Tab-separated table of C-alpha atoms and ligand atoms in Angstrom:
chain	number	residue	atom	x	y	z
A	1	MET	CA	121.507	87.669	121.238
A	2	PRO	CA	118.463	88.139	118.489
A	3	ASP	CA	117.292	85.206	117.075
A	4	ASN	CA	115.613	86.001	113.679
A	5	THR	CA	115.815	82.832	112.011
A	6	SER	CA	112.463	81.290	109.971
A	7	LYS	CA	113.104	78.543	112.156
A	8	ASN	CA	112.290	80.244	115.256
A	9	LYS	CA	108.895	82.047	113.713
A	10	GLY	CA	108.069	79.042	112.262
A	11	ILE	CA	107.830	79.733	108.411
A	12	GLY	CA	109.060	75.751	107.532
A	13	VAL	CA	112.047	75.138	105.641
A	14	SER	CA	115.063	76.930	106.226
A	15	PRO	CA	118.060	76.688	103.942
A	16	ASP	CA	121.695	76.579	105.344
A	17	TRP	CA	122.409	79.883	103.650
A	18	TYR	CA	119.414	81.364	105.605
A	19	ALA	CA	120.220	80.159	109.011
A	20	THR	CA	123.897	80.928	109.017
A	21	GLY	CA	123.446	84.206	106.365
A	22	ILE	CA	120.724	85.864	108.259
A	23	GLU	CA	121.897	86.781	111.663
A	24	ARG	CA	124.979	88.446	109.845
A	25	THR	CA	122.436	90.844	107.874
A	26	TRP	CA	120.865	94.254	108.422
A	27	LEU	CA	117.692	94.937	106.397
A	28	PRO	CA	116.214	97.738	104.996
A	29	TYR	CA	113.588	100.037	106.394
A	30	ALA	CA	113.103	97.292	109.237
A	31	GLN	CA	113.312	97.149	113.210
A	32	MET	CA	115.654	93.522	113.200
A	33	LYS	CA	114.048	92.968	116.502
A	34	THR	CA	110.372	92.589	115.942
A	35	ALA	CA	110.297	92.684	111.550
A	36	ALA	CA	108.411	89.053	110.563
A	37	PRO	CA	111.599	87.457	108.955
A	38	PRO	CA	111.960	87.903	105.578
A	39	LEU	CA	110.921	85.611	103.162
A	40	ALA	CA	113.991	83.543	101.333
A	41	VAL	CA	113.278	83.676	97.864
A	42	VAL	CA	114.905	81.197	95.164
A	43	ALA	CA	113.948	82.259	92.161
A	44	THR	CA	111.857	84.955	90.012
A	45	HIS	CA	109.906	84.585	86.772
A	46	GLY	CA	107.349	86.443	85.228
A	47	CYS	CA	105.442	88.118	88.241
A	48	ARG	CA	105.744	85.392	90.450
A	49	ILE	CA	108.375	84.826	93.480
A	50	MET	CA	109.490	81.676	94.238
A	51	LEU	CA	110.365	80.982	97.601
A	52	ALA	CA	112.934	78.264	99.555
A	53	ASP	CA	109.760	76.027	101.366
A	54	GLY	CA	108.115	75.760	97.666
A	55	ARG	CA	105.367	78.506	97.712
A	56	GLU	CA	104.697	80.916	95.419
A	57	LEU	CA	103.631	84.425	95.401
A	58	ILE	CA	102.132	86.716	92.851
A	59	ASP	CA	104.403	90.034	93.033
A	60	GLY	CA	102.125	92.804	92.962
A	61	ILE	CA	104.880	95.698	93.098
A	62	ALA	CA	107.502	94.243	90.796
A	63	SER	CA	110.241	94.614	93.000
A	64	TRP	CA	109.910	98.611	93.473
A	65	TRP	CA	108.378	98.832	90.821
A	66	THR	CA	111.657	98.315	88.878
A	67	ALA	CA	110.620	94.437	86.937
A	68	CYS	CA	108.245	96.309	84.479
A	69	HIS	CA	108.384	93.716	82.041
A	70	GLY	CA	108.217	91.107	84.358
A	71	TYR	CA	111.352	88.629	85.789
A	72	ASN	CA	114.019	87.136	83.834
A	73	HIS	CA	112.841	88.220	80.464
A	74	PRO	CA	114.527	86.057	77.641
A	75	HIS	CA	115.177	89.225	75.696
A	76	ILE	CA	117.173	91.290	78.603
A	77	ARG	CA	118.803	88.190	80.130
A	78	ALA	CA	120.170	87.209	76.606
A	79	ALA	CA	121.778	90.723	76.402
A	80	VAL	CA	123.182	90.829	79.628
A	81	GLU	CA	124.728	87.224	78.849
A	82	ARG	CA	126.112	88.525	75.543
A	83	GLN	CA	127.709	91.593	77.650
A	84	LEU	CA	128.527	89.666	79.851
A	85	ALA	CA	131.300	87.399	77.471
A	86	GLU	CA	132.736	90.710	76.325
A	87	MET	CA	133.108	93.184	79.036
A	88	PRO	CA	130.944	93.145	82.641
A	89	HIS	CA	132.971	96.347	83.397
A	90	VAL	CA	135.062	99.092	82.523
A	91	MET	CA	135.586	102.529	84.121
A	92	PHE	CA	133.841	105.648	82.423
A	93	GLY	CA	136.656	107.914	83.132
A	94	GLY	CA	138.445	108.608	80.099
A	95	MET	CA	136.723	105.981	78.451
A	96	VAL	CA	133.181	105.051	76.782
A	97	HIS	CA	131.840	102.407	75.257
A	98	GLU	CA	128.630	100.979	72.548
A	99	PRO	CA	126.320	100.190	75.700
A	100	ALA	CA	126.481	103.258	77.276
A	101	LEU	CA	126.691	105.875	74.240
A	102	THR	CA	124.062	103.773	72.642
A	103	LEU	CA	121.831	104.242	75.485
A	104	ALA	CA	122.297	107.648	76.169
A	105	ARG	CA	121.299	108.273	72.563
A	106	ARG	CA	118.014	106.550	73.158
A	107	LEU	CA	117.213	107.927	76.125
A	108	THR	CA	117.535	111.643	74.712
A	109	GLU	CA	115.303	110.565	71.301
A	110	LEU	CA	112.650	109.394	74.073
A	111	LEU	CA	112.935	112.734	76.344
A	112	ALA	CA	112.468	114.864	72.909
A	113	PRO	CA	111.464	117.021	71.858
A	114	SER	CA	111.842	118.609	75.429
A	115	GLY	CA	115.562	119.913	74.889
A	116	LEU	CA	116.625	117.494	77.712
A	117	ASP	CA	119.736	115.839	75.661
A	118	ARG	CA	122.950	114.820	78.255
A	119	VAL	CA	123.199	112.153	80.206
A	120	PHE	CA	124.675	111.338	83.084
A	121	PHE	CA	124.613	107.819	84.227
A	122	SER	CA	124.695	106.423	88.172
A	123	ASP	CA	124.191	103.689	89.989
A	124	SER	CA	121.033	104.306	92.027
A	125	GLY	CA	118.197	106.598	92.104
A	126	SER	CA	119.455	108.736	95.172
A	127	VAL	CA	122.873	109.432	93.325
A	128	ALA	CA	120.649	110.345	90.444
A	129	VAL	CA	118.995	113.209	92.554
A	130	GLU	CA	122.113	113.908	94.669
A	131	VAL	CA	123.849	114.374	90.926
A	132	ALA	CA	120.977	116.566	89.552
A	133	LEU	CA	121.155	118.743	92.985
A	134	LYS	CA	124.792	119.307	92.336
A	135	MET	CA	124.342	120.530	88.609
A	136	ALA	CA	121.158	122.891	89.757
A	137	VAL	CA	123.404	124.788	92.587
A	138	GLN	CA	126.771	124.349	90.238
A	139	TYR	CA	124.370	125.895	87.290
A	140	TRP	CA	124.112	128.964	89.125
A	141	ILE	CA	128.147	129.190	90.540
A	142	ASN	CA	129.385	128.430	86.987
A	143	LYS	CA	127.169	131.452	85.598
A	144	GLY	CA	128.737	133.464	88.066
A	145	VAL	CA	125.713	133.930	90.646
A	146	ARG	CA	126.636	133.651	94.376
A	147	GLY	CA	124.665	132.365	97.154
A	148	ARG	CA	121.960	130.335	94.556
A	149	ASN	CA	122.355	127.107	96.826
A	150	LYS	CA	118.837	126.261	98.240
A	151	ILE	CA	115.964	124.032	96.703
A	152	VAL	CA	112.783	124.382	96.984
A	153	ALA	CA	110.620	120.708	97.431
A	154	PHE	CA	107.433	119.385	98.722
A	155	ARG	CA	105.518	118.220	101.589
A	156	GLY	CA	104.870	114.566	100.866
A	157	GLY	CA	107.536	113.944	98.802
A	158	TYR	CA	110.350	111.335	98.422
A	159	HIS	CA	113.508	111.076	96.768
A	160	GLY	CA	115.641	109.134	98.381
A	161	ASP	CA	117.840	107.975	101.296
A	162	THR	CA	121.485	109.685	100.738
A	163	SER	CA	121.733	113.104	102.547
A	164	GLY	CA	121.220	115.279	99.186
A	165	ALA	CA	118.237	113.867	98.561
A	166	MET	CA	116.842	113.247	102.304
A	167	ALA	CA	117.093	116.793	102.610
A	168	VAL	CA	114.607	117.440	99.411
A	169	SER	CA	112.764	115.018	101.069
A	170	ASP	CA	109.677	114.925	103.366
A	171	PRO	CA	110.942	114.282	106.834
A	172	GLU	CA	108.212	112.557	107.941
A	173	GLY	CA	107.101	110.438	104.926
A	174	SER	CA	110.496	109.484	103.775
A	175	MET	CA	111.737	107.906	107.850
A	176	HIS	CA	114.591	110.744	108.229
A	177	ALA	CA	113.354	113.536	110.932
A	178	ALA	CA	116.029	112.109	112.963
A	179	PHE	CA	118.392	113.279	110.651
A	180	ARG	CA	117.699	116.865	110.383
A	181	GLY	CA	121.140	118.246	111.934
A	182	LEU	CA	122.684	116.611	109.434
A	183	LEU	CA	121.259	117.611	106.523
A	184	PRO	CA	121.375	121.246	104.541
A	185	GLU	CA	117.987	122.612	105.382
A	186	GLN	CA	116.176	123.633	102.406
A	187	ILE	CA	112.538	124.763	101.659
A	188	LEU	CA	109.707	122.706	101.971
A	189	VAL	CA	106.333	123.731	100.744
A	190	ASP	CA	102.874	122.771	99.943
A	191	LEU	CA	102.566	121.385	96.152
A	192	PRO	CA	100.352	124.212	94.711
A	193	VAL	CA	97.150	122.387	94.136
A	194	ASP	CA	95.424	125.614	94.224
A	195	ALA	CA	95.323	128.980	93.836
A	196	GLU	CA	95.753	129.164	97.696
A	197	SER	CA	98.839	127.029	97.930
A	198	ALA	CA	99.963	128.331	94.309
A	199	ALA	CA	99.683	131.715	96.294
A	200	ALA	CA	101.966	130.341	98.949
A	201	LEU	CA	104.510	129.243	96.824
A	202	ASP	CA	104.779	132.159	94.741
A	203	THR	CA	105.442	134.633	98.071
A	204	VAL	CA	107.943	131.932	99.786
A	205	LEU	CA	109.906	132.270	96.019
A	206	ALA	CA	109.716	136.101	95.792
A	207	GLN	CA	111.234	135.826	99.108
A	208	TRP	CA	114.067	133.633	98.800
A	209	ALA	CA	114.795	133.572	95.150
A	210	ASP	CA	117.819	134.897	94.835
A	211	LYS	CA	118.944	131.899	97.362
A	212	ILE	CA	117.572	129.165	95.537
A	213	ALA	CA	118.718	127.432	92.869
A	214	ALA	CA	115.877	124.406	91.954
A	215	ILE	CA	112.840	123.278	92.289
A	216	ILE	CA	112.553	119.426	92.497
A	217	VAL	CA	109.413	117.648	92.573
A	218	GLU	CA	108.261	113.929	91.605
A	219	PRO	CA	105.646	114.720	88.995
A	220	LEU	CA	102.090	113.441	88.890
A	221	ILE	CA	102.910	110.975	91.352
A	222	GLN	CA	104.436	111.461	95.081
A	223	GLY	CA	104.999	107.523	95.382
A	224	ALA	CA	107.234	106.394	98.517
A	225	GLY	CA	105.567	109.512	100.317
A	226	GLY	CA	102.290	108.020	100.144
A	227	MET	CA	101.083	107.301	96.718
A	228	ARG	CA	99.456	110.399	96.338
A	229	PHE	CA	98.617	112.166	93.121
A	230	HIS	CA	98.190	115.771	91.265
A	231	ASP	CA	97.000	117.431	88.568
A	232	PRO	CA	99.202	118.339	85.387
A	233	GLY	CA	98.306	122.031	86.387
A	234	VAL	CA	100.599	121.307	89.252
A	235	LEU	CA	103.580	121.054	86.975
A	236	HIS	CA	102.295	124.044	84.530
A	237	THR	CA	102.039	126.172	87.777
A	238	LEU	CA	105.810	125.168	89.027
A	239	ARG	CA	106.987	125.492	85.612
A	240	ALA	CA	105.834	129.006	85.216
A	241	LEU	CA	107.107	130.157	88.524
A	242	ALA	CA	110.143	128.197	87.793
A	243	ASP	CA	110.531	130.639	84.769
A	244	ARG	CA	109.191	134.198	86.518
A	245	TYR	CA	111.854	133.846	89.635
A	246	GLU	CA	114.485	132.134	86.918
A	247	LEU	CA	115.133	128.646	89.007
A	248	LEU	CA	115.818	125.564	87.338
A	249	LEU	CA	113.591	122.682	87.362
A	250	ILE	CA	113.978	119.087	88.576
A	251	PHE	CA	111.235	115.987	87.884
A	252	ASP	CA	112.209	113.176	89.615
A	253	GLU	CA	110.931	110.455	87.171
A	254	ILE	CA	112.890	107.502	88.732
A	255	PHE	CA	109.312	106.151	89.457
A	256	THR	CA	107.020	108.203	87.064
A	257	GLY	CA	109.242	107.091	84.304
A	258	PHE	CA	108.966	104.386	81.841
A	259	LEU	CA	105.009	104.379	81.595
A	260	ARG	CA	104.320	103.776	84.619
A	261	THR	CA	101.934	106.485	84.587
A	262	GLY	CA	100.486	105.919	81.220
A	263	ALA	CA	102.793	108.000	79.639
A	264	MET	CA	106.325	107.276	78.656
A	265	PHE	CA	107.437	110.336	81.292
A	266	ALA	CA	105.286	111.708	83.270
A	267	PHE	CA	105.898	115.082	82.369
A	268	GLN	CA	104.890	114.306	78.644
A	269	ASP	CA	101.612	113.083	79.638
A	270	ALA	CA	101.381	116.877	81.288
A	271	GLY	CA	103.396	118.866	78.755
A	272	VAL	CA	105.745	120.754	80.870
A	273	ALA	CA	109.286	120.206	80.470
A	274	PRO	CA	111.700	119.918	83.523
A	275	ASP	CA	115.344	121.600	83.056
A	276	ILE	CA	116.843	118.263	84.406
A	277	VAL	CA	115.000	114.631	84.898
A	278	THR	CA	116.169	111.730	86.845
A	279	LEU	CA	115.363	108.378	85.745
A	280	SER	CA	116.088	104.883	87.437
A	281	LYS	CA	113.845	101.915	88.503
A	282	ALA	CA	112.519	100.519	85.340
A	283	LEU	CA	115.539	101.601	83.564
A	284	THR	CA	117.129	98.493	83.506
A	285	GLY	CA	113.441	96.527	83.109
A	286	GLY	CA	114.858	95.619	87.150
A	287	THR	CA	117.726	93.591	86.586
A	288	LEU	CA	120.574	95.732	87.230
A	289	PRO	CA	121.309	98.899	88.998
A	290	LEU	CA	121.526	102.134	87.070
A	291	ALA	CA	119.951	105.622	87.067
A	292	ALA	CA	120.480	108.546	84.886
A	293	THR	CA	120.530	112.323	85.805
A	294	VAL	CA	119.195	113.978	82.158
A	295	ALA	CA	120.198	117.814	81.546
A	296	SER	CA	118.830	120.367	79.477
A	297	ARG	CA	121.555	121.922	76.683
A	298	LYS	CA	120.445	125.121	79.037
A	299	VAL	CA	122.050	122.899	81.611
A	300	PHE	CA	124.902	121.456	80.189
A	301	GLU	CA	126.161	124.589	78.425
A	302	ALA	CA	126.767	126.281	81.871
A	303	PHE	CA	129.522	124.193	82.222
A	304	TRP	CA	131.026	123.832	78.553
A	305	SER	CA	133.975	126.463	79.450
A	306	ASP	CA	137.910	126.210	79.057
A	307	ASP	CA	137.870	126.454	82.514
A	308	PRO	CA	138.586	123.248	84.846
A	309	THR	CA	136.528	124.424	87.963
A	310	LYS	CA	133.807	124.710	85.584
A	311	ALA	CA	133.335	120.813	85.236
A	312	LEU	CA	131.106	118.335	87.089
A	313	MET	CA	132.617	117.142	89.318
A	314	HIS	CA	131.307	113.508	90.250
A	315	GLY	CA	131.824	109.858	89.411
A	316	PRO	CA	130.520	106.746	90.420
A	317	THR	CA	133.222	104.181	90.390
A	318	PHE	CA	130.506	102.109	88.539
A	319	MET	CA	128.575	104.832	86.585
A	320	ALA	CA	127.348	103.624	82.855
A	321	ASN	CA	128.496	99.782	83.898
A	322	PRO	CA	128.102	98.045	80.539
A	323	LEU	CA	126.078	95.034	81.785
A	324	ALA	CA	123.257	97.511	83.287
A	325	CYS	CA	123.174	99.744	80.254
A	326	ALA	CA	122.839	96.630	77.636
A	327	ALA	CA	119.990	95.789	80.216
A	328	ALA	CA	118.795	99.178	79.474
A	329	ASN	CA	118.967	99.007	75.932
A	330	ALA	CA	117.177	95.486	75.754
A	331	SER	CA	114.625	97.077	77.755
A	332	LEU	CA	114.436	100.158	75.658
A	333	ASP	CA	113.601	97.291	72.785
A	334	LEU	CA	110.971	95.501	74.447
A	335	PHE	CA	109.102	99.360	74.990
A	336	GLU	CA	109.303	100.013	71.415
A	337	ARG	CA	108.097	96.507	70.325
A	338	GLU	CA	105.718	95.201	72.538
A	339	PRO	CA	102.054	96.213	73.569
A	340	ARG	CA	103.585	97.911	76.978
A	341	ARG	CA	101.175	100.964	76.527
A	342	ASP	CA	98.168	99.064	75.858
A	343	GLN	CA	99.083	96.352	78.809
A	344	VAL	CA	99.085	99.836	81.356
A	345	ALA	CA	95.910	101.186	79.847
A	346	LYS	CA	94.507	97.461	80.598
A	347	ILE	CA	95.894	97.099	83.695
A	348	SER	CA	94.552	100.489	84.331
A	349	ALA	CA	91.095	99.461	83.999
A	350	ALA	CA	91.245	96.289	85.787
A	351	LEU	CA	92.395	98.355	88.943
A	352	ARG	CA	89.975	100.894	88.295
A	353	HIS	CA	86.943	98.285	88.044
A	354	GLY	CA	88.806	96.039	90.871
A	355	LEU	CA	89.233	98.162	93.559
A	356	GLU	CA	86.858	100.892	93.330
A	357	PRO	CA	83.884	98.651	95.711
A	358	CYS	CA	86.515	98.861	98.646
A	359	ARG	CA	85.548	102.451	98.567
A	360	THR	CA	82.695	101.664	100.785
A	361	LEU	CA	84.204	98.900	103.076
A	362	PRO	CA	84.841	101.397	106.510
A	363	GLY	CA	87.914	102.586	107.148
A	364	ILE	CA	88.757	103.521	103.663
A	365	LYS	CA	89.211	107.026	103.207
A	366	ASP	CA	90.042	107.040	99.209
A	367	VAL	CA	90.710	104.735	95.948
A	368	ARG	CA	92.352	106.261	92.803
A	369	VAL	CA	94.072	105.173	89.995
A	370	LYS	CA	96.402	106.335	87.705
A	371	GLY	CA	98.062	104.390	84.695
A	372	ALA	CA	99.687	101.369	86.305
A	373	ILE	CA	99.399	102.256	90.004
A	374	GLY	CA	95.948	101.640	92.120
A	375	VAL	CA	96.060	102.449	95.298
A	376	VAL	CA	93.470	102.034	98.423
A	377	GLU	CA	94.256	104.616	101.163
A	378	LEU	CA	93.395	103.748	104.668
A	379	ASP	CA	92.058	106.158	107.599
A	380	HIS	CA	95.459	104.400	109.369
A	381	ILE	CA	97.021	101.225	109.241
A	382	GLU	CA	97.242	99.611	112.522
A	383	ASN	CA	99.672	96.786	112.044
A	384	LEU	CA	101.607	96.841	108.909
A	385	ASN	CA	103.878	93.842	110.058
A	386	GLY	CA	100.541	91.918	110.233
A	387	LEU	CA	98.998	93.244	107.551
A	388	ARG	CA	102.067	92.101	105.202
A	389	GLN	CA	101.401	88.633	106.328
A	390	ARG	CA	98.561	88.222	105.518
A	391	PHE	CA	98.616	89.262	101.955
A	392	ILE	CA	102.099	86.526	101.941
A	393	ALA	CA	99.098	84.006	103.522
A	394	GLU	CA	96.973	85.201	100.655
A	395	GLY	CA	99.877	84.346	98.170
A	396	VAL	CA	100.447	87.312	96.755
A	397	PHE	CA	103.586	90.057	97.409
A	398	VAL	CA	102.231	93.108	98.650
A	399	ARG	CA	103.655	95.538	100.765
A	400	PRO	CA	101.355	98.298	102.204
A	401	PHE	CA	103.431	101.536	103.626
A	402	GLY	CA	102.260	104.503	105.863
A	403	THR	CA	98.088	104.231	105.134
A	404	VAL	CA	98.645	102.767	101.819
A	405	ILE	CA	98.089	99.493	100.161
A	406	TYR	CA	99.059	99.782	96.300
A	407	LEU	CA	99.566	97.644	93.433
A	408	ALA	CA	102.385	98.594	90.613
A	409	PRO	CA	102.820	95.302	88.957
A	410	ALA	CA	104.977	94.641	86.269
A	411	PHE	CA	103.177	95.720	82.570
A	412	THR	CA	103.034	92.311	81.608
A	413	ILE	CA	101.035	90.835	84.341
A	414	ALA	CA	98.056	88.172	83.216
A	415	GLU	CA	94.976	88.835	83.463
A	416	ASP	CA	94.426	86.569	86.394
A	417	GLU	CA	97.035	87.187	88.218
A	418	LEU	CA	96.086	90.649	88.412
A	419	GLY	CA	92.755	89.705	89.361
A	420	SER	CA	94.135	87.587	92.629
A	421	LEU	CA	96.195	90.530	93.469
A	422	ILE	CA	92.903	92.826	93.459
A	423	ASP	CA	91.185	89.616	95.308
A	424	ALA	CA	93.539	89.041	97.774
A	425	ILE	CA	93.172	93.035	99.074
A	426	ARG	CA	89.785	93.297	98.670
A	427	ARG	CA	89.610	89.909	101.019
A	428	VAL	CA	91.839	90.986	103.300
A	429	LEU	CA	90.121	94.807	103.641
A	430	ALA	CA	86.827	92.898	104.292
A	431	GLY	CA	88.457	90.794	106.927
A	432	ARG	CA	90.159	93.751	109.120
A	433	PRO	CA	88.849	93.548	112.444
B	1	PLP	C1	111.066	109.011	93.179
B	1	PLP	C2	111.871	108.593	93.692
B	1	PLP	N1	113.169	109.228	93.453
B	1	PLP	C3	114.288	108.596	94.330
B	1	PLP	C4	114.571	107.299	94.623
B	1	PLP	C5	115.320	106.405	95.134
B	1	PLP	O1	115.870	105.520	94.161
B	1	PLP	P1	117.022	104.509	94.675
B	1	PLP	O2	116.411	103.800	96.026
B	1	PLP	O3	117.286	104.199	93.552
B	1	PLP	O4	118.298	104.932	95.431
B	1	PLP	C6	113.161	106.657	94.869
B	1	PLP	C7	112.703	105.273	95.294
B	1	PLP	O5	112.131	104.712	95.480
B	1	PLP	C8	111.812	107.247	94.770
B	1	PLP	O6	110.938	106.835	94.307
């Protein structure tokens, strides 16, 4: 019987719930036999994670980029508590409620003037992507065009772990090469970052256009695929090609949305509007699971019909959960009334200034910053688990992956906390063998 409890690996205090439950739990993205025992967390506050053994870590990645206002923000907590007392959940089939409709209105106002004005709620980023793909394929069916069911996606991209989302993610970067036989084959190409790659994409589209429903891309930053940045010009190229070949354009803003890149949505920074956008992660300020797929009027109109077969046949049980929608509305209040844009600009400047010196260290391939994201890319990372443990020993939670060490903290992070995160990265890198 494998034994992976903290007691056996010597972390120290192991609460009863940890010792009795860890053997019954399967963790994400982890080889359970060799992974370091997970940290026992008992509380979160601001940018801090409190552990059962009394240690406190400064969080550098805001719980997979969700907790943009810091943990346990009193305004979000109060909104969720109020909603909990009234109606924690009710199904969304045949019924609606104020938190969801208010959120739909507010989201479309934020997305204006893009024309993205119909919100379909779901409960995770991957499902929001599934919905976007289904919308795109059915758009063509509803318009009476047959055979347009392929999606063009990009190397280095990541859109989630469900089958449809995996199929449009880079197989290597997204860890799903093993599932090739299970997944629908999509068209995976290079991002059109220069004239040559744009011409190559044009050739692929010219050849396959009548089989393609849509192009999907993470605008400005490919996140989980390696924190790779591209210029707004890439999105202009994609929009122009999508228009030329009459394809729908899907922007997956699940990571980039809600000021993470500096603009409320990355596409607004680039000045290019998609036909469908997916949102999640920071949507509820990192408190509850919620996602949205927002379609343009053009897309929605293809579903508007007397024919019941033209309806979008999708409906997650917990879609538009009132608690999650209340949290999202409260999060939007904070974006409206708190100086989040200034905070992101300050974080950006501090990351630039603080991480830049890493460039001269041996084994560093690149240092880059966009919005509240700072990345140090290495030639390779030999021992990922070991590196992660070194950061924990430094009192910070930074979770390197692939060949990158990165920070994507809460926008509310204090100057000295951000300084500690940057110092920890510099110290760990300087001390590498
Ligand atoms: C761009 C992007 N799309 C989709 C997803 C999947 O979201 P979820 O993990 O909520 O399913 C992620 C998650 O990291 C993401 O970064």
